[in-house]
Coordinates of C-alpha atoms in Angstrom, one line a residue:
X1 CA 110.1 98.5 105.3
X2 CA 106.7 99.7 104.5
X3 CA 105.2 99.6 107.7
X4 CA 102.1 101.3 107.5
X5 CA 100.3 99.8 104.4
X6 CA 97.8 102.6 104.5
X7 CA 94.4 102.9 103.8
X8 CA 93.8 99.3 102.9
X9 CA 92.9 98.1 106.5
X10 CA 93.7 94.4 105.8
X11 CA 97.0 95.2 104.5
X12 CA 97.4 97.5 107.5
X13 CA 97.0 94.7 109.8
X14 CA 99.0 92.1 107.6
X15 CA 101.9 94.5 107.5
X16 CA 101.7 94.9 111.1
X17 CA 101.6 91.1 111.8
X18 CA 104.5 90.6 109.3
X19 CA 106.9 93.2 111.0
X20 CA 106.1 91.1 114.3
X21 CA 106.7 87.8 112.5
X22 CA 110.0 89.0 110.5
X23 CA 111.6 89.5 114.0
X24 CA 111.7 85.7 114.5
X25 CA 114.0 85.4 111.4
X26 CA 117.8 85.6 111.4
X27 CA 117.9 87.0 107.8
X28 CA 118.0 90.7 107.1
X29 CA 114.6 91.8 108.1
X30 CA 114.3 94.8 105.7
X31 CA 115.4 92.8 102.7
X32 CA 112.7 90.1 103.5
X33 CA 109.8 92.4 104.1
X34 CA 110.6 94.9 101.3
X35 CA 110.6 92.0 98.8
X36 CA 107.7 90.2 100.3
X37 CA 105.3 93.3 100.6
X38 CA 106.1 94.4 97.1
X39 CA 105.3 91.0 95.6
X40 CA 102.2 90.6 98.0
X41 CA 100.9 93.9 96.7
X42 CA 101.1 92.7 93.1
X43 CA 99.8 89.2 93.7
X44 CA 96.7 90.5 95.6
X45 CA 96.7 87.0 97.9
X46 CA 93.6 85.1 97.5
X47 CA 93.1 84.5 101.0
X48 CA 93.3 88.1 102.4
X49 CA 89.8 87.7 104.2
X50 CA 91.3 85.1 106.5
X51 CA 92.6 87.9 108.8
X52 CA 89.2 88.4 110.4
X53 CA 88.3 86.1 113.2
X54 CA 91.7 85.0 114.4
X55 CA 92.7 83.4 111.2
X56 CA 95.6 85.7 110.6
X57 CA 97.9 82.6 110.3
X58 CA 96.4 81.9 106.7
X59 CA 97.3 85.3 105.4
X60 CA 100.7 85.1 107.1
X61 CA 101.6 81.6 105.7
X62 CA 100.8 83.1 102.2
X63 CA 102.7 86.1 102.5
X64 CA 105.3 84.4 104.4
X65 CA 106.1 82.3 101.6
X66 CA 106.8 85.2 99.5
X67 CA 109.1 86.5 102.4
X68 CA 111.4 83.5 102.0
X69 CA 112.0 84.0 98.3
X70 CA 115.4 85.2 97.4
X71 CA 115.6 88.7 99.1
X72 CA 119.0 89.5 100.5
X73 CA 120.6 92.8 100.4
X74 CA 122.1 92.5 96.9
X75 CA 120.4 92.6 93.6
X76 CA 118.2 89.5 93.0
X77 CA 119.2 86.4 91.3
X78 CA 118.0 86.1 87.9
X79 CA 116.8 82.7 88.6
X80 CA 114.3 83.9 91.2
X81 CA 110.8 82.1 91.2
X82 CA 109.3 85.6 91.2
X83 CA 107.1 86.4 87.9
X84 CA 109.3 87.6 85.2
X85 CA 108.5 90.9 83.5
X86 CA 106.8 90.7 79.9
X87 CA 109.0 93.7 78.5
X88 CA 112.2 95.2 79.3
X89 CA 112.2 98.9 80.5
X90 CA 113.4 101.5 78.1
X91 CA 115.4 103.4 80.9
X92 CA 118.7 101.8 81.9
X93 CA 118.6 99.8 85.0
X94 CA 120.0 101.0 88.3
X95 CA 121.8 98.7 90.8
X96 CA 121.2 98.7 94.4
X97 CA 124.4 100.2 95.1
X98 CA 123.5 102.9 92.7
X99 CA 120.3 103.7 94.8
X100 CA 122.1 103.5 98.1
X101 CA 124.5 106.3 96.6
X102 CA 121.7 108.5 95.5
X103 CA 120.2 108.2 98.9
X104 CA 123.5 109.1 100.7
X105 CA 123.8 112.1 98.1
X106 CA 120.3 113.2 98.9
X107 CA 121.0 113.3 102.8
X108 CA 124.3 114.9 102.0
X109 CA 126.1 114.7 105.4
X110 CA 126.6 112.7 108.4
X111 CA 127.9 109.0 109.1
X112 CA 126.4 106.0 107.1
X113 CA 126.4 102.5 108.0
X114 CA 124.5 99.0 107.5
X115 CA 123.9 100.1 103.9
X116 CA 121.8 97.5 101.9
X117 CA 119.8 97.8 98.7
X118 CA 118.3 96.1 95.6
X119 CA 118.2 97.3 92.0
X120 CA 115.4 98.2 89.6
X121 CA 115.4 94.3 88.3
X122 CA 112.7 93.6 91.1
X123 CA 111.3 95.6 94.1
X124 CA 114.1 98.3 94.3
X125 CA 115.0 99.9 97.6
X126 CA 117.8 101.6 99.6
X127 CA 118.2 101.0 103.3
X128 CA 120.9 102.5 105.6
X129 CA 121.6 103.9 109.1
X130 CA 122.3 107.6 108.9
X131 CA 123.6 109.5 112.0
X132 CA 123.3 113.3 111.6
X133 CA 125.0 113.9 114.7
X134 CA 122.0 113.7 117.0
X135 CA 121.8 109.9 116.6
X136 CA 121.6 107.0 114.3
X137 CA 118.3 106.4 112.5
X138 CA 117.1 104.0 109.8
X139 CA 116.2 105.8 106.5
X140 CA 114.9 103.8 103.4
X141 CA 113.4 104.6 100.1
X142 CA 111.3 102.1 98.1
X143 CA 110.0 102.4 94.6
X144 CA 107.4 100.6 92.5
X145 CA 105.0 101.0 89.7
X146 CA 101.3 101.4 90.5
X147 CA 98.2 101.5 88.3
X148 CA 96.8 105.2 88.5
X149 CA 93.2 105.3 89.6
X150 CA 93.1 101.9 91.4
X151 CA 92.3 101.1 94.9
X152 CA 96.0 100.2 95.3
X153 CA 96.9 103.7 94.4
X154 CA 94.5 105.2 96.8
X155 CA 95.7 103.6 99.7
X156 CA 99.1 105.4 99.3
X157 CA 97.4 108.8 98.9
X158 CA 94.8 108.9 101.8
X159 CA 95.3 108.9 105.5
X160 CA 95.0 105.5 107.1
X161 CA 91.9 104.9 109.3
X162 CA 92.8 105.8 113.0
X163 CA 90.8 103.0 114.2
X164 CA 93.5 100.7 112.8
X165 CA 96.4 102.8 112.5
X166 CA 97.0 105.3 115.1
X167 CA 99.3 108.3 114.2
X168 CA 100.1 111.9 115.4
X169 CA 99.8 113.7 112.0
X170 CA 99.1 113.1 108.5
X171 CA 98.7 115.4 105.7
X172 CA 98.0 115.0 101.8
X173 CA 98.6 117.7 99.1
X174 CA 98.6 117.7 95.3
X175 CA 101.7 119.1 93.7
X176 CA 101.8 121.2 90.7
X177 CA 102.5 118.4 88.4
X178 CA 99.7 116.4 89.5
X179 CA 101.4 114.0 91.9
X180 CA 99.7 113.3 95.2
X181 CA 102.0 113.6 98.4
X182 CA 101.2 112.2 101.7
X183 CA 103.3 112.8 104.8
X184 CA 102.5 110.4 107.7
X185 CA 104.1 110.6 111.3
X186 CA 103.1 107.6 113.4
X187 CA 104.7 104.6 115.3
X188 CA 106.4 101.4 114.6
X189 CA 103.8 99.7 117.1
X190 CA 100.4 100.9 116.8
X191 CA 99.9 100.1 120.4
X192 CA 103.1 102.1 121.3
X193 CA 104.5 99.4 123.4
X194 CA 107.9 100.6 122.3
X195 CA 108.7 104.4 121.8
X196 CA 109.9 103.8 118.1
X197 CA 108.5 106.3 115.8
X198 CA 108.0 105.8 112.0
X199 CA 107.5 108.6 109.8
X200 CA 107.0 108.2 106.0
X201 CA 106.4 110.2 102.7
X202 CA 104.6 108.7 99.9
X203 CA 104.6 110.2 96.3
X204 CA 102.4 108.9 93.5
X205 CA 102.6 110.4 90.2
X206 CA 99.9 110.5 87.5
X207 CA 102.0 108.2 85.4
X208 CA 102.0 105.5 88.2
X209 CA 105.4 106.2 89.8
X210 CA 105.2 105.4 93.6
X211 CA 108.1 106.5 95.8
X212 CA 107.9 105.8 99.5
X213 CA 110.5 107.3 102.0
X214 CA 110.4 105.7 105.5
X215 CA 112.3 106.6 108.6
X216 CA 112.7 105.5 112.4
X217 CA 114.1 107.2 115.5
X218 CA 116.3 104.1 116.2
X219 CA 119.1 102.1 114.3
X220 CA 116.7 99.3 113.6
X221 CA 113.0 99.4 112.3
X222 CA 112.1 97.3 115.5
X223 CA 113.7 95.8 118.7
X224 CA 116.4 98.5 118.9
X225 CA 116.5 101.4 121.6
X226 CA 115.4 104.7 120.3
X227 CA 118.4 107.0 119.8
X228 CA 116.4 110.6 119.6
X229 CA 112.9 111.8 120.3
X230 CA 112.1 112.1 116.6
X231 CA 113.2 110.6 113.4
X232 CA 115.9 113.0 111.6
X233 CA 113.7 114.5 108.7
X234 CA 110.9 116.8 109.4
X235 CA 107.9 117.1 106.9
X236 CA 109.5 119.7 104.8
X237 CA 112.7 117.5 104.5
X238 CA 110.7 114.2 103.7
X239 CA 109.1 116.2 101.1
X240 CA 112.3 117.2 99.4
X241 CA 113.8 113.6 99.6
X242 CA 110.8 111.8 98.2
X243 CA 110.3 114.2 95.3
X244 CA 114.0 114.0 94.3
X245 CA 113.9 113.2 90.4
X246 CA 116.5 110.4 90.6
X247 CA 113.7 108.3 92.3
X248 CA 111.3 108.6 89.4
X249 CA 114.0 107.8 86.9
X250 CA 114.6 104.6 88.9
X251 CA 111.0 103.7 88.7
X252 CA 111.0 104.2 84.9
X253 CA 113.7 101.6 84.9
X254 CA 111.4 98.8 86.6
X255 CA 110.6 96.2 84.1
X256 CA 106.8 96.3 83.3
X257 CA 104.7 93.5 84.7
X258 CA 102.8 91.0 82.6
X259 CA 99.1 91.8 83.3
X260 CA 98.3 88.2 83.2
X261 CA 99.8 87.8 86.6
X262 CA 97.2 90.2 88.2
X263 CA 94.2 88.7 90.1
X264 CA 91.5 87.3 87.8
X265 CA 88.1 88.6 88.2
X266 CA 86.7 85.5 90.2
X267 CA 89.1 86.4 93.0
X268 CA 87.8 89.7 93.6
X269 CA 85.5 90.6 96.2
X270 CA 81.7 91.2 95.8
X271 CA 80.4 94.9 95.0
X272 CA 78.0 94.7 97.9
X273 CA 78.3 97.9 100.1
X274 CA 79.9 96.4 102.9
X275 CA 79.6 99.2 105.6
X276 CA 76.0 99.9 104.8
X277 CA 74.9 96.4 104.8
X278 CA 76.6 95.7 108.0
X279 CA 74.8 98.7 109.6
X280 CA 71.6 97.8 108.3
X281 CA 71.9 94.4 109.8
X282 CA 72.7 95.6 113.4
X283 CA 70.4 94.7 116.3
X284 CA 68.2 97.5 117.6
X285 CA 69.9 99.6 120.4
X286 CA 73.2 99.7 119.0
X287 CA 74.4 103.4 117.9
X288 CA 77.2 103.3 115.4
X289 CA 79.9 105.9 116.2
X290 CA 82.1 105.5 113.4
X291 CA 82.3 103.1 110.2
X292 CA 84.9 102.3 107.6
X293 CA 86.1 99.6 105.0
X294 CA 87.2 99.3 101.4
X295 CA 86.5 97.8 98.1
X296 CA 87.8 94.3 98.8
X297 CA 84.9 93.0 101.0
X298 CA 86.1 94.3 104.3
X299 CA 84.1 96.5 106.6
X300 CA 83.7 97.6 110.1
X301 CA 81.3 99.8 112.5
X302 CA 82.0 100.9 116.1
X303 CA 78.9 100.7 118.1
X304 CA 77.9 102.0 121.5
X305 CA 74.9 100.6 123.4
X306 CA 75.6 103.0 126.3
X307 CA 77.7 100.5 127.9
X308 CA 80.8 101.2 125.9
X309 CA 82.3 101.1 122.3
X310 CA 82.5 97.8 120.6
X311 CA 84.3 97.2 117.3
X312 CA 82.4 94.9 114.8
X313 CA 84.3 93.8 111.5
X314 CA 83.1 91.8 108.6
X315 CA 85.0 90.1 105.7
X316 CA 82.7 88.9 102.5
X317 CA 84.8 87.1 100.0
X318 CA 84.0 84.6 97.0
X319 CA 85.5 81.4 96.0
X320 CA 86.7 80.3 99.5
X321 CA 85.0 76.8 99.7
X322 CA 88.5 75.1 99.8
X323 CA 89.0 76.6 103.2
X324 CA 86.5 73.9 104.6
X325 CA 89.3 71.3 104.2
X326 CA 91.6 73.4 106.7
X327 CA 91.9 73.1 110.3
X328 CA 90.2 76.4 111.1
X329 CA 86.9 74.9 110.1
X330 CA 87.2 71.6 112.0
X331 CA 84.3 71.0 114.1
X332 CA 82.2 73.4 111.9
X333 CA 78.3 72.7 111.8
X334 CA 76.0 72.6 108.8
X335 CA 73.3 75.2 109.2
X336 CA 70.5 73.8 106.9
X337 CA 71.4 75.0 103.3
X338 CA 74.9 73.6 102.7
X339 CA 76.3 76.6 104.8
X340 CA 79.3 75.6 107.3
X341 CA 79.3 77.7 110.5
X342 CA 82.0 77.9 113.2
X343 CA 82.2 80.1 116.2
X344 CA 85.4 81.3 118.0
X345 CA 86.2 83.0 121.2
X346 CA 89.7 84.7 121.9
X347 CA 91.5 87.6 123.1
X348 CA 92.1 89.3 119.8
X349 CA 95.4 89.4 118.2
X350 CA 97.0 92.5 119.3
X351 CA 97.9 91.2 123.0
X352 CA 95.8 93.9 124.7
X353 CA 95.1 93.0 128.1
X354 CA 91.3 92.1 129.0
X355 CA 90.4 92.0 125.3
X356 CA 87.4 89.5 124.2
X357 CA 86.7 88.8 120.8
X358 CA 83.8 86.7 119.3
X359 CA 83.8 85.6 115.9
X360 CA 81.2 83.6 113.6
X361 CA 83.0 82.2 110.4
X362 CA 80.8 80.9 107.6
X363 CA 81.3 79.4 104.2
X364 CA 78.3 79.0 101.9
X365 CA 77.7 76.2 99.2
X366 CA 78.7 78.5 96.5
X367 CA 82.1 79.2 98.1
X368 CA 80.9 82.7 99.7
X369 CA 82.8 83.3 103.0
X370 CA 81.2 85.5 105.5
X371 CA 83.2 86.3 108.6
X372 CA 82.0 88.6 111.2
X373 CA 83.5 89.6 114.7
X374 CA 82.8 91.7 117.7
X375 CA 85.4 93.1 120.2
X376 CA 85.0 94.6 123.6
X377 CA 86.9 97.7 122.7
X378 CA 86.5 100.4 120.2
X379 CA 89.4 99.4 118.2
X380 CA 92.1 96.5 118.1
X381 CA 94.7 98.4 119.9
X382 CA 92.5 100.0 122.5
X383 CA 91.9 99.0 126.0
X384 CA 88.7 97.4 126.6
X385 CA 85.6 99.6 127.4
X386 CA 83.3 97.0 128.4
X387 CA 83.4 93.2 129.9
X388 CA 81.9 91.8 126.7
X389 CA 81.4 92.5 122.9
X390 CA 78.2 94.5 122.2
X391 CA 76.7 91.7 120.0
X392 CA 76.1 88.3 121.3
X393 CA 77.2 85.1 119.3
X394 CA 73.5 84.6 118.2
X395 CA 73.3 88.2 116.8
X396 CA 76.8 87.7 115.0
X397 CA 75.4 84.4 113.4
X398 CA 72.2 86.2 112.3
X399 CA 74.4 89.0 110.5
X400 CA 76.9 86.3 108.9
X401 CA 74.0 84.0 107.6
X402 CA 72.0 87.1 106.2
X403 CA 71.1 86.7 102.3
X404 CA 72.0 90.2 101.8
X405 CA 75.7 89.1 101.6
X406 CA 74.7 86.7 98.5
X407 CA 72.2 84.0 97.6
X408 CA 71.5 80.9 99.5
X409 CA 71.9 77.4 97.9
X410 CA 68.2 77.5 97.1
X411 CA 68.1 80.9 95.7
X412 CA 71.3 80.0 93.6
X413 CA 69.5 76.9 92.3
X414 CA 66.3 78.9 91.5
X415 CA 68.1 81.5 89.7
X416 CA 69.9 78.6 87.7
X417 CA 66.5 76.9 87.0
X418 CA 65.0 80.2 85.8
X419 CA 68.1 80.8 83.5
X420 CA 68.0 77.4 82.0
X421 CA 64.1 77.7 81.3
X422 CA 64.7 81.0 79.7

């Protein structure tokens, strides 16, 4: 399955949680996660901001629903509740068995077992265990269409942020035909609690064809003893496999999506420069040592006040007023202008011993949600570098309630009156 979900940190974290959650099901984990993540990328779940501040369950429930849609090892049932394509592809469809056969031909030798795949009707992939003589390993190939020039495309062509996705090596290159290739050598578990390595190659063409090859040094993606020190394919071999022309033909056979199924403008994030604004709102005495984020309303900064590093994250997302009726806002207080605020203290969501996380979660009268949290470590998988986060709860509240994230109720009403008078 596509374990890394690169470059979009929210999706990196959701994918990591999904890999942990899927282990609880008896169904084929690869088929479930492959179908769920592919659909999840297309649907761009509205509540993606819920991950920050210990509310990952909301995002997981949303994606988990997709995971439980039909997604076995064979081609999907035509009656699947997944969105139907608006037009048929001009290239003949390729079956799941056909993709498996192509993968075996490309690998060329050795013993194959546990084969499963799905054809080009929906979320195509081929997955198998390959023993090249040095130990069995999972190897899979996933294919999809992406929109060239979008954030989604970027996430497959840039190296992920090491603050959230530790890895040993990542290289990107542009091929002669204009395609971008990224080869990433990392781990199944970012905290390396098991020695399972996860290596991948992502190819994105100028036409929006995305091919991803994934491999592990074990006979299962997780929960299985490693069989060798490294996955079987080195960087050059990964490149050869991911650039095989047969995969591009398969992508061309995927039916095109109905554009109306994409997220509507009101579901997208504000255009505020999240990282810059977060840094501007930091209290005096905190020195940013790194920062990052994306265009979806998420950003972070790692600060150091001389007592150790502390990760500060923020999510800003509109149209989230319906969250006020859910349990995560039970006991929230109104802070004067219709904004509802609640604080949380927990140990983070990565199971790192000694971690302390403080969170302030707010929803404004116009539905704008601002969630800010601080950790007593420089990253979610890092060991604590200090006893407490570098920011107090009061300082986090001040950041979350700042008007720089959006207008207050009074400002919104004033703007509306001026518009009516004009």
